[in-house]
């Protein structure tokens, strides 16, 4: 794996974490998932697909949020579905940890 992609994935992770923090309301609950998903997708659009996938794999994002990000990255059809499912499985494991 190239060092450039690792560094970029750290930037994506920071971007995701910043969006999540800014989406918390005063009670610590998330704003509407749809809004959060859209904000995540827009914020991660300028990054490479590999860096975004690495960052998602380290997160606790849900399937809808992952799908929104991957659609903005240009994935479609079967590739979108399988990549979303694989990453959702990884992030659900992260959420349990």
XYZ file of C-alpha atoms in Angstrom:
97
model
C 0.000 0.000 0.000
C 1.348 3.388 -0.905
C 2.207 5.807 1.857
C 0.314 8.529 -0.007
C -2.943 6.573 0.252
C -2.378 5.886 3.958
C -1.848 9.595 4.596
C -4.879 10.493 2.528
C -7.007 7.945 4.407
C -6.040 9.647 7.678
C -7.334 12.922 6.237
C -10.565 11.200 5.203
C -10.914 9.715 8.697
C -10.499 13.178 10.219
C -13.066 14.577 7.777
C -15.563 11.834 8.659
C -15.017 12.362 12.385
C -15.446 16.143 12.022
C -18.728 15.688 10.128
C -19.999 13.222 12.737
C -19.094 15.560 15.615
C -20.773 18.500 13.922
C -23.913 16.385 13.391
C -24.477 15.720 17.084
C -27.224 17.696 18.747
C -27.042 19.057 22.291
C -28.158 15.720 23.737
C -25.445 13.784 21.902
C -27.886 12.258 19.418
C -27.297 12.423 15.672
C -29.265 14.724 13.436
C -31.280 13.035 10.720
C -29.322 10.152 9.197
C -30.193 11.380 5.712
C -28.553 14.753 6.375
C -25.504 13.131 7.944
C -25.161 10.762 4.975
C -25.324 13.635 2.502
C -22.782 15.692 4.449
C -20.384 12.734 4.626
C -20.706 12.082 0.894
C -20.035 15.712 -0.027
C -17.103 16.050 2.388
C -15.312 12.937 1.125
C -15.854 13.508 -2.610
C -12.407 14.948 -3.350
C -10.485 11.976 -1.972
C -9.379 8.840 -3.822
C -11.637 5.799 -3.656
C -8.939 3.690 -1.970
C -8.375 6.272 0.778
C -12.117 6.615 1.350
C -12.584 2.850 1.587
C -9.732 2.596 4.095
C -11.233 5.354 6.227
C -14.713 3.823 6.082
C -13.276 0.463 7.168
C -11.949 2.147 10.322
C -15.263 3.868 11.096
C -18.613 2.925 12.584
C -20.700 4.327 9.726
C -23.940 2.574 8.845
C -24.854 1.108 5.457
C -26.839 4.147 4.287
C -23.954 6.480 5.098
C -21.458 4.195 3.356
C -23.682 3.924 0.275
C -24.011 7.729 0.049
C -20.248 8.167 0.184
C -19.603 5.463 -2.424
C -22.222 6.867 -4.797
C -20.475 10.254 -4.635
C -17.236 8.405 -5.387
C -18.836 7.168 -8.621
C -19.614 3.552 -7.767
C -22.712 2.040 -9.357
C -24.532 -1.236 -9.797
C -23.042 -4.477 -8.548
C -19.729 -2.884 -7.522
C -21.627 -0.363 -5.371
C -23.702 -3.100 -3.773
C -20.850 -5.480 -2.982
C -18.496 -2.753 -1.750
C -21.225 -1.270 0.444
C -22.057 -4.690 1.913
C -18.406 -5.528 2.597
C -17.687 -2.198 4.269
C -20.954 -2.279 6.239
C -19.981 -5.658 7.647
C -16.598 -4.301 8.751
C -18.067 -1.145 10.303
C -20.732 -3.103 12.180
C -17.916 -5.127 13.747
C -16.178 -1.845 14.653
C -19.385 -0.569 16.265
C -19.566 -3.670 18.470
C -15.983 -3.253 19.670
